[in-house]
mmCIF file of C-alpha atoms in Angstrom:
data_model
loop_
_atom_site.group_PDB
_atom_site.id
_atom_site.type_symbol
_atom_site.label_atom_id
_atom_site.label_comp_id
_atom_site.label_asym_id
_atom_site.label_seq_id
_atom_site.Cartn_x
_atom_site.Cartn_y
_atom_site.Cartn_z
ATOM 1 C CA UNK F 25 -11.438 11.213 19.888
ATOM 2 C CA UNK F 26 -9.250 12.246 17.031
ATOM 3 C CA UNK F 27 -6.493 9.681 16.052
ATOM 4 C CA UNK F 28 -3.518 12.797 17.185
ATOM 5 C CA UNK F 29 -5.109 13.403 20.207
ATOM 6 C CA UNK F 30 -5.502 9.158 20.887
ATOM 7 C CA UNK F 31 -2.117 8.503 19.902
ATOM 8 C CA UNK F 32 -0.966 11.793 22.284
ATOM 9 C CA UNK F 33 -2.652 10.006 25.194
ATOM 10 C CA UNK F 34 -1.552 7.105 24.310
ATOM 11 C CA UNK F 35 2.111 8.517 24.001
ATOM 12 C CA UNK F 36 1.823 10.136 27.104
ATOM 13 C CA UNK F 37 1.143 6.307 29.129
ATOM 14 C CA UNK F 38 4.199 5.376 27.768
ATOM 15 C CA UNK F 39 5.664 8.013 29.847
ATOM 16 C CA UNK F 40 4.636 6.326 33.076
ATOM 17 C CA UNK F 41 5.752 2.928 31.997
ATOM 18 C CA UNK F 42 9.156 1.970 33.675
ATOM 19 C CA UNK F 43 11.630 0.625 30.724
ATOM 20 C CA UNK F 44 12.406 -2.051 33.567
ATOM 21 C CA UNK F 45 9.034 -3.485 33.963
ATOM 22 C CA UNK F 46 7.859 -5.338 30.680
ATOM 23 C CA UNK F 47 3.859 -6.168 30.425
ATOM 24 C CA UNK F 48 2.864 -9.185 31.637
ATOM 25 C CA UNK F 49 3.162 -11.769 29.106
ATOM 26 C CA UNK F 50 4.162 -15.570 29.166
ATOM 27 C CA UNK F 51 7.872 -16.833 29.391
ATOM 28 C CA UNK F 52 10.136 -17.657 26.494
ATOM 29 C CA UNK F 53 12.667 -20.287 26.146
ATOM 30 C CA UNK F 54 16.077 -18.439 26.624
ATOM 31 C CA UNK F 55 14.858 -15.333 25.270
ATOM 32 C CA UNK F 56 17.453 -13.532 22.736
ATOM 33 C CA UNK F 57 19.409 -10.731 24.742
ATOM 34 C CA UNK F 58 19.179 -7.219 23.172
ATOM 35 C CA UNK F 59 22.186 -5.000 22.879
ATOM 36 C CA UNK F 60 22.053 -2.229 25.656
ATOM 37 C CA UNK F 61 20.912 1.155 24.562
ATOM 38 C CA UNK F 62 17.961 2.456 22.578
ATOM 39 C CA UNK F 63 16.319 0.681 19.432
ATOM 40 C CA UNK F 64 16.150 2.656 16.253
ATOM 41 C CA UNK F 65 12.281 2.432 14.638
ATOM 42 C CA UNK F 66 13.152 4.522 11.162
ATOM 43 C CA UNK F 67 10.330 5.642 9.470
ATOM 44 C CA UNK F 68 11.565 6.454 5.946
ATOM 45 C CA UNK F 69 8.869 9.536 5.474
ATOM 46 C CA UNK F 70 8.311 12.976 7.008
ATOM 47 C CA UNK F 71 6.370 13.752 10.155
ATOM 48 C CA UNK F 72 2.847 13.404 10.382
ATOM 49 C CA UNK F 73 1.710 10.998 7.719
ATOM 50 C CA UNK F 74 0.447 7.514 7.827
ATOM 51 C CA UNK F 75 3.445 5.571 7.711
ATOM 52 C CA UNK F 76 4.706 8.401 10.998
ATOM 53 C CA UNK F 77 1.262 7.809 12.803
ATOM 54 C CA UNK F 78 1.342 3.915 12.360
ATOM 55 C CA UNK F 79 5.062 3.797 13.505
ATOM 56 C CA UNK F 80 4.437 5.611 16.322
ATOM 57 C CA UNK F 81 1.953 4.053 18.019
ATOM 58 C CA UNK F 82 3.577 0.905 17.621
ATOM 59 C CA UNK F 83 6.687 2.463 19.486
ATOM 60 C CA UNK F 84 4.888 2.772 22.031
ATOM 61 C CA UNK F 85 3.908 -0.482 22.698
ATOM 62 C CA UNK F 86 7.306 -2.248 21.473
ATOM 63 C CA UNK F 87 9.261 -0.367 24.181
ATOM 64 C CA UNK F 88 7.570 -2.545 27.351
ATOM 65 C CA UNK F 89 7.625 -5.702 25.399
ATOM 66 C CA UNK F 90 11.146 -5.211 24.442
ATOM 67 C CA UNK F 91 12.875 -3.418 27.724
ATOM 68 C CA UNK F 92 13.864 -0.619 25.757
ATOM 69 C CA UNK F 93 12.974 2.899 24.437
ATOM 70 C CA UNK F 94 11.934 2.669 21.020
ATOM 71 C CA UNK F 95 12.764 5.893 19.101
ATOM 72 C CA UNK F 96 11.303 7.038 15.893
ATOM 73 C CA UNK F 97 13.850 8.619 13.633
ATOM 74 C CA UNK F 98 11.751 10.622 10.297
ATOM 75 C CA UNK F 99 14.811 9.586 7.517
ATOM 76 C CA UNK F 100 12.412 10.186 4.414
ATOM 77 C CA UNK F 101 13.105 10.921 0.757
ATOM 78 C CA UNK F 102 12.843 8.316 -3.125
ATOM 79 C CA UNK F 103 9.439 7.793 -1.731
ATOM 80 C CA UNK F 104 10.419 5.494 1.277
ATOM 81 C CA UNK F 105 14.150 4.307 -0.500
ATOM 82 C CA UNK F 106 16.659 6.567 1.550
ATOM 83 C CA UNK F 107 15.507 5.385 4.986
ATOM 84 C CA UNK F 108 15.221 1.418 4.381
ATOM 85 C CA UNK F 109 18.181 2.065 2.594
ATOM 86 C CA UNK F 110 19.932 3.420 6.234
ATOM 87 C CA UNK F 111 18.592 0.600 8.049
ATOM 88 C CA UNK F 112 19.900 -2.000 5.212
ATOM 89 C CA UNK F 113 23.369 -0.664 5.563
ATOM 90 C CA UNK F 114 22.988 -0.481 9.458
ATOM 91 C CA UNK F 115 24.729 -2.981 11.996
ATOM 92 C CA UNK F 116 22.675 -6.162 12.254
ATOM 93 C CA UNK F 117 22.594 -6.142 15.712
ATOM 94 C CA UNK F 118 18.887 -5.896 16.610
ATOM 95 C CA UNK F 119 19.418 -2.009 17.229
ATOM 96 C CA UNK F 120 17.873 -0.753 14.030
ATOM 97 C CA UNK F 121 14.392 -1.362 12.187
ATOM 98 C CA UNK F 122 12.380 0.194 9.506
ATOM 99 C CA UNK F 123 8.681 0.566 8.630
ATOM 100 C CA UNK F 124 8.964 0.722 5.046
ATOM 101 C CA UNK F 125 6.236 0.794 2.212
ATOM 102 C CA UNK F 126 5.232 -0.580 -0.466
ATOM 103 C CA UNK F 127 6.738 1.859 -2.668
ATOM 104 C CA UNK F 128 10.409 1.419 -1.187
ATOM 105 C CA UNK F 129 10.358 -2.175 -1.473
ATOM 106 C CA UNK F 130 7.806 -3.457 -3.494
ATOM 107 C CA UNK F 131 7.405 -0.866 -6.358
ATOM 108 C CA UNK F 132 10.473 1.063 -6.732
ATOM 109 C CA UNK F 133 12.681 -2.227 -7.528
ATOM 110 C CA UNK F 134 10.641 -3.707 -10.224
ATOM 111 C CA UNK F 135 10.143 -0.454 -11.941
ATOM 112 C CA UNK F 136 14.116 0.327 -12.233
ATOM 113 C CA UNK F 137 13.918 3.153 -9.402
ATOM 114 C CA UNK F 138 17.796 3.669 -8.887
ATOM 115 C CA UNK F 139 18.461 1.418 -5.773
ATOM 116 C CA UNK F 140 21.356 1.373 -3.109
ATOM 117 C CA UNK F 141 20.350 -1.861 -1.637
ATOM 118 C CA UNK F 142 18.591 -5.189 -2.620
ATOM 119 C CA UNK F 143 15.212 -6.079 -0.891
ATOM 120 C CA UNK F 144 16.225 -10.001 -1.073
ATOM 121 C CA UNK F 145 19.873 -9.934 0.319
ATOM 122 C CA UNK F 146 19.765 -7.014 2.623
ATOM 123 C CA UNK F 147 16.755 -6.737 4.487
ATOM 124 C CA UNK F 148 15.212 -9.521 6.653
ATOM 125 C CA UNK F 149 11.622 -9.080 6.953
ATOM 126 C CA UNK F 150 9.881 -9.572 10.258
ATOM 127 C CA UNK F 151 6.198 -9.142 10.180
ATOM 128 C CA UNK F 152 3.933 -7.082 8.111
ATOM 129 C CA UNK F 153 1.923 -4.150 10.664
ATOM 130 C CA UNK F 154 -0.952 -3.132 8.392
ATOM 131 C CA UNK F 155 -2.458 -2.384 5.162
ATOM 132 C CA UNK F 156 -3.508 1.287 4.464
ATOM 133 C CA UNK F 157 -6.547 0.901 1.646
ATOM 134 C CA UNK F 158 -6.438 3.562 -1.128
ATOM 135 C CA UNK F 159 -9.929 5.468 -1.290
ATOM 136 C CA UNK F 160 -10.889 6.793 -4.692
ATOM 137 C CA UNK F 161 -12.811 9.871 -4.633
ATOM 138 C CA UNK F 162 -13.420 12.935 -6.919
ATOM 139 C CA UNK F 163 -13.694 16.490 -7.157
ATOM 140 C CA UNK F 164 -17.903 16.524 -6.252
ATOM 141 C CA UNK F 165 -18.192 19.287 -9.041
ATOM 142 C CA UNK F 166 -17.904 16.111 -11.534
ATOM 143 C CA UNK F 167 -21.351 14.464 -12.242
ATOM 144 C CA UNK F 168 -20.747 11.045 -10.877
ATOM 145 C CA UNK F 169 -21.876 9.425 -7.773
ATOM 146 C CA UNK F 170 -20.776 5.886 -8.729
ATOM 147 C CA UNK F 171 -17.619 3.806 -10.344
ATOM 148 C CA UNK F 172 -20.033 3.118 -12.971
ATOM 149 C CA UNK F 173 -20.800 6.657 -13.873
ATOM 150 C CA UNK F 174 -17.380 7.735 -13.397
ATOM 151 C CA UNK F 175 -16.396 4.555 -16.236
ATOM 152 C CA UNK F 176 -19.095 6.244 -17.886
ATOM 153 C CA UNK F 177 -18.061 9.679 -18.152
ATOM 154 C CA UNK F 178 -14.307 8.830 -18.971
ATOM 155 C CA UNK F 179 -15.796 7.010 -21.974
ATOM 156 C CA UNK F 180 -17.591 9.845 -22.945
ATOM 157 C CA UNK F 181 -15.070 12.504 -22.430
ATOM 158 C CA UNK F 182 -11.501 10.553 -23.027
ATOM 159 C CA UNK F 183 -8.230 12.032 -22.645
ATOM 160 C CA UNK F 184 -10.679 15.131 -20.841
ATOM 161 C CA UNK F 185 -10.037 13.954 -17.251
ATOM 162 C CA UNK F 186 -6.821 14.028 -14.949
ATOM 163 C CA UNK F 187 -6.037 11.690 -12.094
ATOM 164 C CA UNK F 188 -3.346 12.924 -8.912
ATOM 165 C CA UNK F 189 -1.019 11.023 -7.696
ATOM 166 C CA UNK F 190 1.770 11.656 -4.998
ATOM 167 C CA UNK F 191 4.230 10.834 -7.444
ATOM 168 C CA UNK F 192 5.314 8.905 -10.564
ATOM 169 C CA UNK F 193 5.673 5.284 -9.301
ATOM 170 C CA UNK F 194 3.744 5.811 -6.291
ATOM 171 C CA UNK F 195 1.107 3.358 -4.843
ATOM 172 C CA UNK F 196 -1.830 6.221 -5.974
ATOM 173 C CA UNK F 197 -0.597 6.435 -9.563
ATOM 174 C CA UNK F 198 -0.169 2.765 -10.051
ATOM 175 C CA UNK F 199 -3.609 2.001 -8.418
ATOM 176 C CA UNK F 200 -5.273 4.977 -10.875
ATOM 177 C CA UNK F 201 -3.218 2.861 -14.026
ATOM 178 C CA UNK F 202 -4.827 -0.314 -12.580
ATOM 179 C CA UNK F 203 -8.259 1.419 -13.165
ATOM 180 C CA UNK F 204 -7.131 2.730 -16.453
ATOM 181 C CA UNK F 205 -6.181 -0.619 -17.381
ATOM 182 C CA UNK F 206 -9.469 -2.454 -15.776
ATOM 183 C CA UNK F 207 -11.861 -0.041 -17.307
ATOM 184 C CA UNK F 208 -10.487 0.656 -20.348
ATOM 185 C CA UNK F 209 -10.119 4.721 -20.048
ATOM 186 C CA UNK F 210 -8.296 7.170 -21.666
ATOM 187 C CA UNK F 211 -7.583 9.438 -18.329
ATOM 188 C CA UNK F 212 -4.595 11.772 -17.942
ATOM 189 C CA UNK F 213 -2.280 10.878 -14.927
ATOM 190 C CA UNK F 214 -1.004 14.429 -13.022
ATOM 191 C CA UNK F 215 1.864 13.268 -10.636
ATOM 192 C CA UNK F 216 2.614 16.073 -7.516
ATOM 193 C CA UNK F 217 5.292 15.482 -5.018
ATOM 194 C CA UNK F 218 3.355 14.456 -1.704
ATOM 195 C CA UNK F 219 -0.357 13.480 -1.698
ATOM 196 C CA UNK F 220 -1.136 17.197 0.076
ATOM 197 C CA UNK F 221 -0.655 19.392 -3.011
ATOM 198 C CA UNK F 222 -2.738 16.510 -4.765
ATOM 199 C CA UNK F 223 -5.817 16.500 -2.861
ATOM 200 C CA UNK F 224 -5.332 20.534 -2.751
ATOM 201 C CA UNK F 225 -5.939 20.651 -6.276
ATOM 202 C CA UNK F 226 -8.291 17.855 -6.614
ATOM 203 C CA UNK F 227 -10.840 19.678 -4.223
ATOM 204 C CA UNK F 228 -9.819 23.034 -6.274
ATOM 205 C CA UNK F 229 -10.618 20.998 -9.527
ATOM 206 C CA UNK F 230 -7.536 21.387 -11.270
ATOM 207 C CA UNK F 231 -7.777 17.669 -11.440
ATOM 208 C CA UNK F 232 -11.354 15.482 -11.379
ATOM 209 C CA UNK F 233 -10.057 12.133 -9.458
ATOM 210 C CA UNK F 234 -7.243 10.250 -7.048
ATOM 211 C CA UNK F 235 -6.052 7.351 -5.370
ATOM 212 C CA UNK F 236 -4.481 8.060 -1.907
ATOM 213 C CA UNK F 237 -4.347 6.488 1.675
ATOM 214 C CA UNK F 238 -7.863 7.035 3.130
ATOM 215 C CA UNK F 239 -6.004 9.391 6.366
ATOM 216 C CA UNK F 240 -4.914 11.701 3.240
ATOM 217 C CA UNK F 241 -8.313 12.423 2.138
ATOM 218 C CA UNK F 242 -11.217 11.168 5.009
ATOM 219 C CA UNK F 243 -11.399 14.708 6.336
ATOM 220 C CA UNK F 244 -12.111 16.173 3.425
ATOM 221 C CA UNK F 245 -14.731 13.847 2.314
ATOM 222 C CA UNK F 246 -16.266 13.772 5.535
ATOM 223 C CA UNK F 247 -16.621 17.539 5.501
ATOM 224 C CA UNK F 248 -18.005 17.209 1.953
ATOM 225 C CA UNK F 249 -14.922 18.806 -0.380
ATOM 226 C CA UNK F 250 -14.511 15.614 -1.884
ATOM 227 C CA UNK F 251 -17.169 12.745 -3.048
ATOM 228 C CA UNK F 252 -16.042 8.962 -2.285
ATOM 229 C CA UNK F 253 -16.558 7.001 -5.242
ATOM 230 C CA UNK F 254 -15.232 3.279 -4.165
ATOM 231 C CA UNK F 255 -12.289 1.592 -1.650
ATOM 232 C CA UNK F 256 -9.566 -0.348 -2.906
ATOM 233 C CA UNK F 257 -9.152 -3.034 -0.569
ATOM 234 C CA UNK F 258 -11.188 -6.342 -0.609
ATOM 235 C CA UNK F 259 -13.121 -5.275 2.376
ATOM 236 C CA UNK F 260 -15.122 -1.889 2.970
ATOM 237 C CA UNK F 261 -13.709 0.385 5.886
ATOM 238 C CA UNK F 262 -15.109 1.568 8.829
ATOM 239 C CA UNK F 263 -14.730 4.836 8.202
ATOM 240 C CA UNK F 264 -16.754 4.893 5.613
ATOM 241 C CA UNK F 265 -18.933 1.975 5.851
ATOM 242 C CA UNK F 266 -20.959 3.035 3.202
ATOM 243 C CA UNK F 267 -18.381 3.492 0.188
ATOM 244 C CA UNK F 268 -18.480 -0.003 -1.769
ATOM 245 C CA UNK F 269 -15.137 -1.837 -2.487
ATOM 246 C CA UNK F 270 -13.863 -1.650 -6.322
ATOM 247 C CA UNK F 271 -15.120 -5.752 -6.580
ATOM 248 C CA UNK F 272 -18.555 -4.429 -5.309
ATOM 249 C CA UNK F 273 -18.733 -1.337 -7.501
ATOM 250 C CA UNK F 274 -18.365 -3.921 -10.854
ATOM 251 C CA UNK F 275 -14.151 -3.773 -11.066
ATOM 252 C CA UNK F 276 -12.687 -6.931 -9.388
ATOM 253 C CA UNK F 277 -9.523 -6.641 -10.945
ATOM 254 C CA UNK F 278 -8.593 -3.441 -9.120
ATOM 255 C CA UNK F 279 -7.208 -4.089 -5.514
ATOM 256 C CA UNK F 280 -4.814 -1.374 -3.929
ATOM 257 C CA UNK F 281 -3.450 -1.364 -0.795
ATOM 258 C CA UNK F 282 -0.562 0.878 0.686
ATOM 259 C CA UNK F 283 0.742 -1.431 3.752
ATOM 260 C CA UNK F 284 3.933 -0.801 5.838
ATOM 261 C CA UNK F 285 6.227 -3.969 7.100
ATOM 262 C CA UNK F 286 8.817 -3.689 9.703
ATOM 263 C CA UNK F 287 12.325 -5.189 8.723
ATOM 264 C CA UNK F 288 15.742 -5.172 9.860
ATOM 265 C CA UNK F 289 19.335 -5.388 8.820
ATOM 266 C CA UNK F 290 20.125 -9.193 6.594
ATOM 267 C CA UNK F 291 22.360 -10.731 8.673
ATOM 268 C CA UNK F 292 20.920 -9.998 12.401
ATOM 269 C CA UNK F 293 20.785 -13.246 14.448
ATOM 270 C CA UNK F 294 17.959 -14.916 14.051
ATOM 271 C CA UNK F 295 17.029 -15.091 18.285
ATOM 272 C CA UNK F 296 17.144 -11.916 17.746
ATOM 273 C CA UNK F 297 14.820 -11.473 14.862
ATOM 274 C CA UNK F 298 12.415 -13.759 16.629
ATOM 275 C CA UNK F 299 12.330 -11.503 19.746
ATOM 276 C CA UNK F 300 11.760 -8.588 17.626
ATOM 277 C CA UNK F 301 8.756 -10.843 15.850
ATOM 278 C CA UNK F 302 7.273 -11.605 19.169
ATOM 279 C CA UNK F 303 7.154 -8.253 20.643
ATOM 280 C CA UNK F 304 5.743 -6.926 16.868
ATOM 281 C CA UNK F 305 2.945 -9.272 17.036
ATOM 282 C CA UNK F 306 2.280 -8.661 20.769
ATOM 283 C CA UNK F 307 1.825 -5.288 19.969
ATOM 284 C CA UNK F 308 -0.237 -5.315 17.043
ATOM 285 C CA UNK F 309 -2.775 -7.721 19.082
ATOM 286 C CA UNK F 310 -3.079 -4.987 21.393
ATOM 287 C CA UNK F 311 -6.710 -3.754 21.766
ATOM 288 C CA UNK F 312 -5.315 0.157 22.135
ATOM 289 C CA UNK F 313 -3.280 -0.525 19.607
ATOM 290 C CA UNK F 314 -6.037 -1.799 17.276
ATOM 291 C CA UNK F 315 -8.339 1.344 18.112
ATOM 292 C CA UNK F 316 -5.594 3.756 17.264
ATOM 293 C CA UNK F 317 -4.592 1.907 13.913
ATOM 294 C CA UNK F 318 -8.647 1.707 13.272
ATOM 295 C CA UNK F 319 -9.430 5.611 13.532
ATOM 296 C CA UNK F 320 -6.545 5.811 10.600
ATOM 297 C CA UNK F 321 -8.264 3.405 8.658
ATOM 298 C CA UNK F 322 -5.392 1.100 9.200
ATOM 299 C CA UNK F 323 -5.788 -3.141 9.489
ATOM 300 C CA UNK F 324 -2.957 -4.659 11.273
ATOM 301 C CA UNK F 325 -1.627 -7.778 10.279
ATOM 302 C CA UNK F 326 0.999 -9.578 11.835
ATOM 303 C CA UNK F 327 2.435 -12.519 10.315
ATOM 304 C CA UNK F 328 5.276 -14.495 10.120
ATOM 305 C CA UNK F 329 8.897 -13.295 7.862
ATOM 306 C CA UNK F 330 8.341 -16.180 6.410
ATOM 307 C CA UNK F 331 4.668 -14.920 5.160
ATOM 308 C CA UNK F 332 6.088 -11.226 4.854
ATOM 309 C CA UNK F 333 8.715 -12.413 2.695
ATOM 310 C CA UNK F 334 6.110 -14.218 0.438
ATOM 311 C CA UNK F 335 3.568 -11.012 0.550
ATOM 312 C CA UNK F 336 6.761 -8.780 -0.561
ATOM 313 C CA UNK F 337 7.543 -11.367 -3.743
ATOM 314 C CA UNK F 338 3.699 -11.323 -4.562
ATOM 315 C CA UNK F 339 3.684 -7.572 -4.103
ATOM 316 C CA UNK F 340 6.606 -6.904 -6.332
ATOM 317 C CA UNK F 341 5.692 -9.150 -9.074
ATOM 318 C CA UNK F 342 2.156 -7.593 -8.920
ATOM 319 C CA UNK F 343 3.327 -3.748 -9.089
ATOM 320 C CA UNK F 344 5.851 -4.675 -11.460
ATOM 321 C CA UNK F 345 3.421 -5.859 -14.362
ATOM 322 C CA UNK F 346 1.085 -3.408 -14.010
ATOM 323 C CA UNK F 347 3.749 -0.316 -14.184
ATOM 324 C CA UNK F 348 5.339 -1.792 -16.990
ATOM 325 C CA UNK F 349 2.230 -2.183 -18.793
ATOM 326 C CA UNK F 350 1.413 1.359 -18.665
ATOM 327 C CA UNK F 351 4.845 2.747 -19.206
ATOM 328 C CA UNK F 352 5.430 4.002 -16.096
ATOM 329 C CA UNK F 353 8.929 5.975 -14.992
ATOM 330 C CA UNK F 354 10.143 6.663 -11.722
ATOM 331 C CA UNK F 355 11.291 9.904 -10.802
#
């Protein structure tokens, strides 16, 4: 089953659940009472991508848990910035979340992205949902089957080979500067705006190599446009079980991640936030939940603010060094 057509069925069973008639779960302690009316889920990118898929499954299963229709509103634009940046200025009444990125919160700040709100005094984290690992792969017209070859043949040919990313500052370019930096490579970053024009051109061979979240680029390399060279997380992916992490290909150093954490408005009430927490990490425990997430290459998390808030720190001081060590600019 293809991850639209799970996520359409499992859309459509949201129909048939009645807002009045949570899923069973066990009793809370004076449970924090939600305003009346719908809750806001912003996702702060256009329709159809990872961050829309991931946001709207969980929807789905927030709405029982909560008593209350969950509605995704697409607010994208500054590569995640202009929707957190609604949500940060919204009313901190429980009413209005965001999925943000990496990128909007973690990457953008440090790297002196013109910001309209501050991560640490007006947004209050409430669980990460999932990481998104970044899959390297290449055009398959370039004579490398390996990290090692690739290292090789950027040695042999510097300054001759371009790397895509969805944008200056993005999580792609900064993970293809972290393998710059790891490897010691003279390769030529191409930045497009969006991953699709990126991976159009990669498989055209306009450029030879990219970064990106694996749902941008799994179909082609499963239908053989595009070679897989090595996965950026610490653990391989089911997907494509046979593609070696960057540790096990001989580059340790080069982790990257995209990962999407849900937070609301500083200033909402505490009972409020921890309702909001419960039902998040309800949700993401869900086994239809965890299928849907899995066929996007998705891990769900689900830990405390207290962790998120940590993660973020880590994140930004992480992201921070390595773009300033290579220069980089936002747009």
């Amino acid at each position: 089953m293809t991850t639209r057509r799970h996520l359409a069925g499992l859309l459509a069973a949201a129909a048939t659940v009645p807002l009045g008639l949570p899923l069973a779960r066990p009793a809370l302690a004076q449970p924090a009472t939600l305003p009346e009316g719908p809750i806001r889920l912003v996702v702060p990118f256009p329709p159809g991508g990872p961050n829309d898929l991931v946001a709207r499954v969980l929807a789905q299963k927030l709405g029982p848990l909560l008593d209350r229709t969950v509605v995704i509103e697409n607010r994208s634009g500054a590569g995640g910035v202009v929707g957190t940046d609604n949500v940060a200025k919204s009313e901190p009444d429980g009413r209005s979340m965001v999925l943000t990125s990496a990128g909007a919160i973690a990457i953008s700040p440090p790297l002196g992205a013109p910001m309209s709100f501050d991560v640490e005094k007006d947004l209050a984290p409430i669980t990460l949902v999932a990481l998104m690992p970044e899959l390297l792969a290449v055009n398959p017209k370039l004579p490398v089957k390996t990290l090692a070859e690739l290292i090789d043949h950027a040695k042999k040919n510097p300054g001759k080979l371009n790397f895509a990313s969805s944008g200056n500052g993005s999580m792609p370019h900064l993970a293809g500067e972290s393998l710059r930096a790891a490897a010691g490579i003279d390769i030529v970053h191409v930045p497009y705006r969006g991953a699709a024009p990126a991976v159009t051109d990669l498989m055209a061979g306009q450029v030879q190599m990219m970064f990106a979240d694996i749902p941008a680029l799994l179909a082609q390399v499963q239908a053989g446009a595009l070679r897989p060279i090595a996965i950026g997380s610490k653990e391989r992916t089911p997907l494509l079980p046979e593609v070696p992490t960057m540790a096990e290909a001989g580059l340790p150093g080069v982790e990257a991640d995209n990962w999407y954490g849900l937070v609301a408005p500083a200033g909402t009430p505490k009972p409020i936030l921890d309702r909001l927490h419960d039902a998040a990490v309800r949700a993401l425990n869900d086994p239809e939940l965890r299928k849907a997430y899995a066929e996007q290459g998705a891990r769900p998390v689900g830990n405390t603010p207290e962790e998120f808030r940590a993660f973020i720190a880590s994140e930004t001081k992480r992201w921070g060094e390595i773009g300033r060590r290579a220069d980089v600019r936002m747009d």
